[in-house]
């Protein structure tokens, strides 16, 4: 097949070179954005009187018919035509003839592909941020449903202090709302139109770039043509925000895997969101969180990928930049799929409050509350900490929990301790005492739920 750029060549491209350089295998996904960009560019050419009204109309109709055919799977892709831009231009020429030959005036694939990728990502940012909201809503619904369940909060994976399950879930909502904010922040740096930069030096035609940007719904136009065709910072930002988001999904997944183990036994995952083992009939495996944790590696890899592609590039466009798309498409799909399937999993998860409370009752989770009790009786915190340490040591020796010690036993360590100690060191008493903005007291958590609902 003769190439659109074959003029200065006297020999055909070697087959292996064709296979090595093509990108149509994956960049066909940009077809909608490529056509959108071409229609707007044609509008610019029309206004600059490079296209007649008639030619413009033919181009637009031709591009729309190509879009329909691709959408319906009726379009044939061929590696000889390299990429999506060449495919669409060749098809347009086949369909409408001469007018199509004028479309690439004042444009290069360099500003074209940069425009396509930005249009694509703007769309996907809205999609992903919507999916994040859906996911947060599923998390919030579980938190609202379980406002009285207590579980042990951990540090070093050791029992630390009791917290409300709703408080624990809301910690993740915070992470995901930050992720949504990050996507919104970077949107403005994606929302810049490169068209008019042409190959690298700017178009040699009086194209009204602002009018084209308006038609494509770009907020601003790029300032510098060299930068516009070689800038992929916005992909680094996106990959970075996506990697952080996956990191959060992975941490949540890790907790679900632990909670689902026989050792923790805090949750029951729905049959429809788990899988079995081919050899061990008793198994019900948490494959969704495990795969999410695993796929996090891919997305972090995609961030390193784009950073490494960009790090040694001189201005302006270099073919290396073609390598930006596979990791981009992969990240978009991976993040979307993980969010979607984890939303289903969260909607169907069952919690086991008795198991959580039993775990919270172990491990001296309210030892800090005992120290705080002594502080309220005018003992300096450091001293209270030491007394409590001695009590815990004694309780361990006796094989007792804190609430298993008698009052005379307590008073041996401090005469300040009275009967009300038992309330102070109960799980409910401990939770109740964390009456501070951002703390786990029921009233604070109820208010936090209310605020989170509004923010989502
Ligand atoms: N397929 C190319 C890419 O994805 C399009 C731009 C090619 N430009 C060029 N001068 N070879 O980056």
Coordinates of C-alpha atoms and ligand atoms in Angstrom, one line a residue:
X1 CA 0.0 0.0 0.0
X2 CA 1.4 3.4 -0.9
X3 CA 2.1 5.6 2.1
X4 CA 0.9 9.1 2.5
X5 CA 4.5 10.2 2.9
X6 CA 6.0 8.0 0.1
X7 CA 7.1 10.9 -2.1
X8 CA 10.7 11.2 -1.1
X9 CA 11.2 7.4 -0.8
X10 CA 12.3 5.1 -3.7
X11 CA 11.9 1.8 -1.8
X12 CA 9.0 0.3 0.1
X13 CA 9.2 0.0 3.9
X14 CA 10.6 -3.4 5.0
X15 CA 7.8 -5.5 6.4
X16 CA 9.5 -5.8 9.8
X17 CA 9.9 -2.0 9.9
X18 CA 6.2 -1.6 9.2
X19 CA 5.4 -3.9 12.1
X20 CA 7.9 -2.2 14.3
X21 CA 6.6 1.3 13.7
X22 CA 2.9 0.9 13.5
X23 CA 0.7 2.0 16.4
X24 CA -2.7 1.4 14.9
X25 CA -3.0 -1.8 16.9
X26 CA -3.8 0.4 19.9
X27 CA -4.2 4.0 18.8
X28 CA -7.4 3.1 16.9
X29 CA -8.9 3.9 20.3
X30 CA -8.4 7.6 19.5
X31 CA -10.5 7.6 16.4
X32 CA -13.4 9.6 17.9
X33 CA -11.0 12.3 19.1
X34 CA -9.0 12.3 15.9
X35 CA -12.2 12.9 13.9
X36 CA -13.4 15.5 16.3
X37 CA -10.0 17.3 16.0
X38 CA -10.1 17.0 12.2
X39 CA -13.6 18.5 12.0
X40 CA -12.5 21.5 14.1
X41 CA -9.3 21.9 12.1
X42 CA -11.4 21.8 8.9
X43 CA -13.5 24.6 10.4
X44 CA -10.3 26.6 10.9
X45 CA -9.2 26.0 7.3
X46 CA -12.7 27.1 6.2
X47 CA -12.5 30.3 8.1
X48 CA -9.0 30.9 6.7
X49 CA -10.5 30.4 3.2
X50 CA -8.3 27.4 2.6
X51 CA -11.3 25.3 2.2
X52 CA -14.5 26.3 0.4
X53 CA -17.8 25.8 2.1
X54 CA -18.5 22.9 -0.2
X55 CA -15.2 21.2 0.6
X56 CA -15.7 21.7 4.3
X57 CA -19.1 20.1 4.1
X58 CA -17.8 17.1 2.2
X59 CA -14.9 16.7 4.7
X60 CA -17.3 16.8 7.7
X61 CA -19.7 14.4 6.2
X62 CA -16.9 12.0 5.2
X63 CA -15.3 12.1 8.6
X64 CA -18.7 11.4 10.2
X65 CA -19.3 8.4 8.0
X66 CA -15.9 7.0 8.9
X67 CA -16.6 7.5 12.6
X68 CA -19.9 5.6 12.2
X69 CA -18.1 2.7 10.4
X70 CA -15.4 2.4 13.0
X71 CA -18.0 2.5 15.8
X72 CA -19.9 -0.3 14.2
X73 CA -16.8 -2.4 13.6
X74 CA -17.2 -2.0 9.8
X75 CA -13.8 -0.4 9.3
X76 CA -10.7 -2.3 8.3
X77 CA -7.4 -1.4 9.9
X78 CA -4.1 -2.2 8.2
X79 CA -0.6 -1.9 9.7
X80 CA 0.6 -0.5 6.4
X81 CA -1.2 2.7 7.2
X82 CA 0.7 3.0 10.5
X83 CA -1.6 4.9 12.8
X84 CA -5.1 6.2 13.3
X85 CA -4.3 9.6 11.7
X86 CA -3.2 8.0 8.4
X87 CA -6.1 5.6 8.4
X88 CA -8.7 8.3 8.7
X89 CA -7.0 10.5 6.1
X90 CA -6.7 7.6 3.6
X91 CA -10.3 6.6 4.1
X92 CA -11.5 10.2 3.7
X93 CA -9.6 10.4 0.4
X94 CA -11.1 7.2 -0.8
X95 CA -14.6 8.5 0.1
X96 CA -14.6 12.1 -0.9
X97 CA -11.6 12.5 -3.2
X98 CA -9.8 15.8 -3.8
X99 CA -11.2 17.8 -0.9
X100 CA -9.6 15.3 1.6
X101 CA -6.2 16.2 0.2
X102 CA -6.5 19.7 1.7
X103 CA -7.3 18.6 5.3
X104 CA -3.7 18.3 6.5
X105 CA -2.9 21.8 5.5
X106 CA -1.3 23.7 8.4
X107 CA -1.3 20.6 10.5
X108 CA 1.1 17.8 11.4
X109 CA 0.5 14.4 13.0
X110 CA 2.6 15.9 15.8
X111 CA 0.1 18.5 16.9
X112 CA -2.7 16.2 15.8
X113 CA -1.7 13.3 18.1
X114 CA -1.1 15.7 21.0
X115 CA -4.6 17.0 20.5
X116 CA -6.1 13.6 20.3
X117 CA -4.5 12.4 23.5
X118 CA -5.6 15.5 25.4
X119 CA -9.2 15.1 24.2
X120 CA -9.1 11.4 25.1
X121 CA -7.8 12.1 28.6
X122 CA -10.3 14.9 29.3
X123 CA -13.0 12.4 28.6
X124 CA -11.5 9.7 30.7
X125 CA -10.8 12.1 33.6
X126 CA -14.5 12.7 33.8
X127 CA -15.3 9.0 33.5
X128 CA -12.8 8.1 36.3
X129 CA -13.8 10.8 38.6
X130 CA -17.5 9.8 38.2
X131 CA -16.5 6.2 39.0
X132 CA -14.5 7.4 42.1
X133 CA -17.7 9.1 43.3
X134 CA -19.7 5.9 42.8
X135 CA -17.1 4.0 44.7
X136 CA -17.0 6.5 47.6
X137 CA -20.8 6.3 47.7
X138 CA -20.6 2.5 48.2
X139 CA -18.0 3.0 51.0
X140 CA -20.0 5.6 52.6
X141 CA -23.2 3.5 52.5
X142 CA -21.4 0.7 54.5
X143 CA -20.0 3.3 57.0
X144 CA -23.5 4.7 57.5
X145 CA -25.0 1.3 58.0
X146 CA -22.4 0.3 60.6
X147 CA -22.1 3.2 62.9
X148 CA -21.9 1.2 66.1
X149 CA -19.4 -1.6 65.2
X150 CA -16.1 -1.3 67.0
X151 CA -12.9 -3.0 65.8
X152 CA -9.3 -2.7 67.0
X153 CA -7.3 0.0 65.3
X154 CA -3.8 -1.1 64.6
X155 CA -0.3 0.3 64.5
X156 CA 2.5 -2.0 63.5
X157 CA -0.3 -4.5 62.8
X158 CA -0.6 -4.7 66.6
X159 CA -3.8 -3.9 68.5
X160 CA -3.5 -0.2 69.4
X161 CA -6.8 1.5 70.3
X162 CA -10.5 0.7 69.5
X163 CA -12.1 2.6 66.6
X164 CA -15.5 2.6 64.9
X165 CA -15.7 0.7 61.7
X166 CA -17.4 3.7 60.1
X167 CA -14.3 5.8 61.1
X168 CA -12.0 3.2 59.5
X169 CA -14.0 3.2 56.3
X170 CA -14.1 7.0 56.3
X171 CA -10.3 7.1 56.3
X172 CA -10.4 5.5 52.9
X173 CA -13.1 7.9 51.7
X174 CA -10.7 10.7 52.5
X175 CA -8.0 9.1 50.4
X176 CA -10.3 8.6 47.4
X177 CA -11.7 12.2 47.7
X178 CA -8.1 13.4 47.5
X179 CA -7.6 11.2 44.4
X180 CA -10.7 12.8 42.9
X181 CA -9.3 16.2 43.7
X182 CA -6.0 15.3 42.1
X183 CA -7.8 14.4 38.9
X184 CA -9.7 17.6 38.9
X185 CA -6.5 19.6 39.5
X186 CA -4.6 18.1 36.6
X187 CA -7.6 18.5 34.3
X188 CA -6.7 22.2 33.7
X189 CA -3.3 21.2 32.4
X190 CA -4.8 18.6 30.0
X191 CA -7.3 21.2 28.8
X192 CA -4.8 23.0 26.5
X193 CA -5.1 22.8 22.7
X194 CA -1.9 22.2 20.7
X195 CA -3.5 22.4 17.2
X196 CA -1.9 25.2 15.1
X197 CA 1.6 24.2 16.4
X198 CA 1.9 22.0 13.3
X199 CA 5.1 20.0 13.1
X200 CA 7.0 22.1 15.6
X201 CA 7.3 25.7 14.4
X202 CA 3.7 26.7 14.1
X203 CA 1.3 26.7 11.1
X204 CA 2.1 28.9 8.2
X205 CA -1.6 29.8 7.7
X206 CA -3.7 32.3 9.4
X207 CA -5.7 29.8 11.5
X208 CA -7.8 31.2 14.3
X209 CA -6.6 28.8 17.0
X210 CA -8.9 30.2 19.6
X211 CA -12.0 29.5 17.5
X212 CA -10.8 25.9 16.9
X213 CA -10.2 25.5 20.7
X214 CA -13.7 26.8 21.3
X215 CA -15.2 24.2 19.0
X216 CA -13.2 21.4 20.7
X217 CA -14.1 22.7 24.1
X218 CA -10.5 23.4 25.2
X219 CA -10.1 26.1 27.8
X220 CA -6.9 27.6 26.4
X221 CA -4.5 27.2 23.5
X222 CA -0.8 26.3 24.0
X223 CA 1.7 29.1 24.2
X224 CA 4.7 27.6 22.4
X225 CA 4.6 25.4 19.4
X226 CA 7.8 23.4 20.3
X227 CA 6.5 22.7 23.7
X228 CA 3.0 21.9 22.5
X229 CA 4.1 19.0 20.3
X230 CA 6.6 17.5 22.7
X231 CA 4.9 18.1 26.1
X232 CA 3.6 15.0 27.8
X233 CA 3.8 16.3 31.4
X234 CA 0.0 16.0 31.6
X235 CA 0.4 12.2 31.1
X236 CA 3.0 12.1 33.9
X237 CA 0.6 13.9 36.1
X238 CA -2.2 11.6 35.2
X239 CA -0.1 8.4 35.6
X240 CA 1.1 9.8 39.0
X241 CA -2.4 10.5 40.2
X242 CA -3.5 7.1 39.0
X243 CA -0.6 5.4 40.7
X244 CA -1.6 7.1 44.0
X245 CA -5.2 6.1 43.6
X246 CA -4.1 2.5 42.9
X247 CA -1.9 2.7 46.0
X248 CA -5.1 3.5 48.0
X249 CA -7.1 0.7 46.4
X250 CA -4.2 -1.6 47.1
X251 CA -4.0 -0.7 50.7
X252 CA -7.7 -1.2 51.1
X253 CA -7.4 -4.5 49.2
X254 CA -4.7 -5.6 51.6
X255 CA -7.0 -5.0 54.6
X256 CA -9.8 -6.9 52.9
X257 CA -7.5 -9.8 52.3
X258 CA -6.5 -9.8 56.0
X259 CA -10.0 -9.3 57.3
X260 CA -11.2 -12.1 55.1
X261 CA -8.6 -14.6 56.5
X262 CA -9.5 -17.1 59.1
X263 CA -7.1 -15.4 61.5
X264 CA -9.0 -12.1 61.4
X265 CA -12.4 -13.3 60.2
X266 CA -14.0 -9.8 60.2
X267 CA -15.8 -10.0 56.9
X268 CA -17.7 -12.3 54.6
X269 CA -17.2 -11.6 51.0
X270 CA -20.2 -12.4 48.7
X271 CA -20.0 -15.6 46.7
X272 CA -20.5 -13.6 43.6
X273 CA -17.4 -11.5 44.3
X274 CA -15.0 -14.4 45.2
X275 CA -13.6 -17.4 43.4
X276 CA -12.8 -21.0 44.3
X277 CA -9.7 -23.2 44.1
X278 CA -9.3 -25.9 41.5
X279 CA -7.8 -28.3 44.1
X280 CA -9.0 -27.2 47.6
X281 CA -12.8 -27.5 47.7
X282 CA -13.1 -25.5 50.9
X283 CA -11.6 -22.3 49.4
X284 CA -13.3 -19.0 48.8
X285 CA -10.6 -16.7 47.7
X286 CA -10.4 -12.9 47.8
X287 CA -9.2 -12.7 44.2
X288 CA -10.6 -9.3 43.5
X289 CA -8.6 -7.5 46.1
X290 CA -5.6 -9.6 45.3
X291 CA -5.8 -8.7 41.6
X292 CA -6.3 -5.1 42.5
X293 CA -3.2 -5.2 44.7
X294 CA -1.3 -6.9 41.8
X295 CA -2.5 -4.5 39.1
X296 CA -1.2 -1.6 41.2
X297 CA 2.2 -2.8 40.1
X298 CA 1.2 -2.2 36.5
X299 CA 0.0 1.3 37.1
X300 CA 3.1 2.2 39.1
X301 CA 5.1 0.7 36.2
X302 CA 3.2 2.9 33.7
X303 CA 4.2 6.0 35.6
X304 CA 7.9 4.9 35.6
X305 CA 7.4 4.0 31.9
X306 CA 6.3 7.5 30.8
X307 CA 8.9 9.2 33.0
X308 CA 11.6 7.2 31.4
X309 CA 10.4 7.7 27.9
X310 CA 10.5 11.5 28.4
X311 CA 13.6 11.9 30.4
X312 CA 16.2 12.3 27.6
X313 CA 14.1 13.8 24.8
X314 CA 15.4 16.8 23.0
X315 CA 12.8 19.2 21.5
X316 CA 10.5 18.8 19.8
X317 CA 8.5 15.7 18.6
X318 CA 10.4 12.4 18.7
X319 CA 8.9 9.1 17.8
X320 CA 9.6 7.9 21.3
X321 CA 6.4 9.7 22.2
X322 CA 4.4 7.1 20.4
X323 CA 5.2 4.9 23.4
X324 CA 3.1 7.1 25.6
X325 CA -0.2 5.6 24.6
X326 CA -0.1 1.9 25.6
X327 CA 0.6 2.7 29.3
X328 CA -2.0 5.5 29.2
X329 CA -4.8 3.2 27.8
X330 CA -3.7 0.5 30.2
X331 CA -3.9 2.7 33.2
X332 CA -7.3 4.1 32.3
X333 CA -8.7 0.6 31.8
X334 CA -7.0 -0.8 34.9
X335 CA -8.2 2.0 37.2
X336 CA -11.7 1.9 35.8
X337 CA -12.0 -1.9 36.1
X338 CA -10.7 -1.9 39.7
X339 CA -13.0 0.8 40.8
X340 CA -16.0 -0.8 39.2
X341 CA -15.5 -4.3 40.6
X342 CA -14.5 -3.1 44.0
X343 CA -17.7 -1.1 44.1
X344 CA -19.7 -4.3 43.6
X345 CA -17.6 -6.1 46.2
X346 CA -18.2 -3.3 48.8
X347 CA -21.9 -3.2 48.2
X348 CA -22.1 -6.9 49.0
X349 CA -19.6 -7.3 51.9
X350 CA -20.9 -8.5 55.2
X351 CA -19.2 -7.5 58.4
X352 CA -18.9 -9.6 61.6
X353 CA -19.3 -7.2 64.5
X354 CA -18.9 -9.9 67.2
X355 CA -15.5 -11.0 65.8
X356 CA -14.3 -7.4 65.5
X357 CA -15.4 -6.6 69.1
X358 CA -13.8 -9.7 70.4
X359 CA -10.5 -8.7 68.7
X360 CA -10.8 -5.2 70.1
X361 CA -11.3 -6.7 73.6
X362 CA -7.9 -8.4 73.3
X363 CA -4.4 -6.9 73.3
X364 CA -5.0 -4.2 76.0
X365 CA -6.6 -1.9 73.4
X366 CA -7.8 0.5 76.1
X367 CA -4.5 0.8 78.0
X368 CA -4.2 4.4 76.8
X369 CA -7.6 5.1 78.3
X370 CA -6.4 3.8 81.6
X371 CA -3.5 6.2 81.5
X372 CA -5.9 9.0 80.4
X373 CA -8.0 8.1 83.4
X374 CA -5.1 8.7 85.7
X375 CA -4.3 11.9 84.0
X376 CA -7.8 13.1 84.8
X377 CA -6.9 12.4 88.5
X378 CA -4.0 14.8 88.3
X379 CA -1.2 12.4 87.6
X380 CA 1.2 13.7 84.9
X381 CA 0.9 11.7 81.7
X382 CA 4.5 10.2 81.8
X383 CA 3.8 8.8 85.3
X384 CA 0.4 7.6 84.3
X385 CA 2.0 5.8 81.3
X386 CA 4.4 4.1 83.7
X387 CA 1.7 3.0 86.2
X388 CA -0.4 1.7 83.3
X389 CA 2.6 -0.2 82.0
X390 CA 3.1 -1.9 85.3
X391 CA -0.7 -2.8 85.4
X392 CA -0.5 -4.3 81.9
X393 CA 2.6 -6.3 82.9
X394 CA 0.8 -7.6 86.0
X395 CA -2.3 -8.4 84.0
X396 CA -0.3 -10.4 81.4
X397 CA 1.3 -12.4 84.3
X398 CA -2.1 -13.1 85.7
X399 CA -3.5 -14.0 82.3
X400 CA -6.2 -11.4 82.7
X401 CA -7.6 -8.6 80.5
X402 CA -7.8 -5.1 82.0
X403 CA -11.4 -5.4 82.8
X404 CA -10.7 -8.7 84.6
X405 CA -8.6 -7.0 87.3
X406 CA -10.4 -6.3 90.6
X407 CA -10.5 -2.9 92.1
X408 CA -8.1 -3.8 95.0
X409 CA -5.7 -5.1 92.4
X410 CA -5.9 -1.7 90.6
X411 CA -5.5 0.2 93.8
X412 CA -2.3 -1.6 94.6
X413 CA -0.8 0.4 91.6
X414 CA -2.6 3.6 92.3
X415 CA -4.9 4.6 95.2
X416 CA -6.4 7.2 92.7
X417 CA -8.2 4.4 90.9
X418 CA -12.0 4.1 91.7
X419 CA -14.9 2.0 90.5
X420 CA -15.5 4.2 87.5
X421 CA -12.3 2.8 86.0
X422 CA -14.3 0.0 84.4
X423 CA -16.3 2.4 82.3
X424 CA -13.2 4.3 81.3
X425 CA -11.5 1.2 80.0
X426 CA -14.5 -0.3 78.2
X427 CA -14.5 -0.3 74.4
X428 CA -17.5 2.0 74.4
X429 CA -15.9 4.3 77.0
X430 CA -12.7 4.5 75.0
X431 CA -14.5 5.4 71.8
X432 CA -16.7 7.9 73.6
X433 CA -13.7 9.8 75.0
X434 CA -12.3 10.6 71.5
X435 CA -14.5 13.7 71.3
X436 CA -12.4 15.7 69.0
X437 CA -12.8 16.9 65.5
X438 CA -11.6 14.0 63.3
X439 CA -11.7 11.5 66.2
X440 CA -13.6 8.3 66.5
X441 CA -16.3 9.3 69.1
X442 CA -19.8 8.3 67.7
X443 CA -21.0 11.9 67.5
X444 CA -17.8 13.0 65.7
X445 CA -18.1 10.1 63.2
X446 CA -21.8 10.9 62.6
X447 CA -20.8 14.5 61.8
X448 CA -17.9 13.2 59.6
X449 CA -20.4 11.0 57.7
X450 CA -22.6 14.0 57.1
X451 CA -19.7 16.1 55.8
X452 CA -18.5 13.2 53.6
X453 CA -21.9 12.7 52.1
X454 CA -22.0 16.4 51.1
X455 CA -18.5 16.2 49.6
X456 CA -19.2 13.1 47.6
Ligands
LIG1 N1 1.8 7.6 15.8 C1 2.4 8.8 16.2 C2 2.4 9.0 17.7 O1 1.6 8.3 18.3 C3 1.8 10.0 15.6 C4 2.8 11.1 15.2 C5 3.8 10.6 14.3 N2 4.5 11.7 13.8 C6 5.6 11.5 13.0 N3 6.2 12.5 12.5 N4 6.0 10.3 12.7 O2 3.1 9.7 18.3

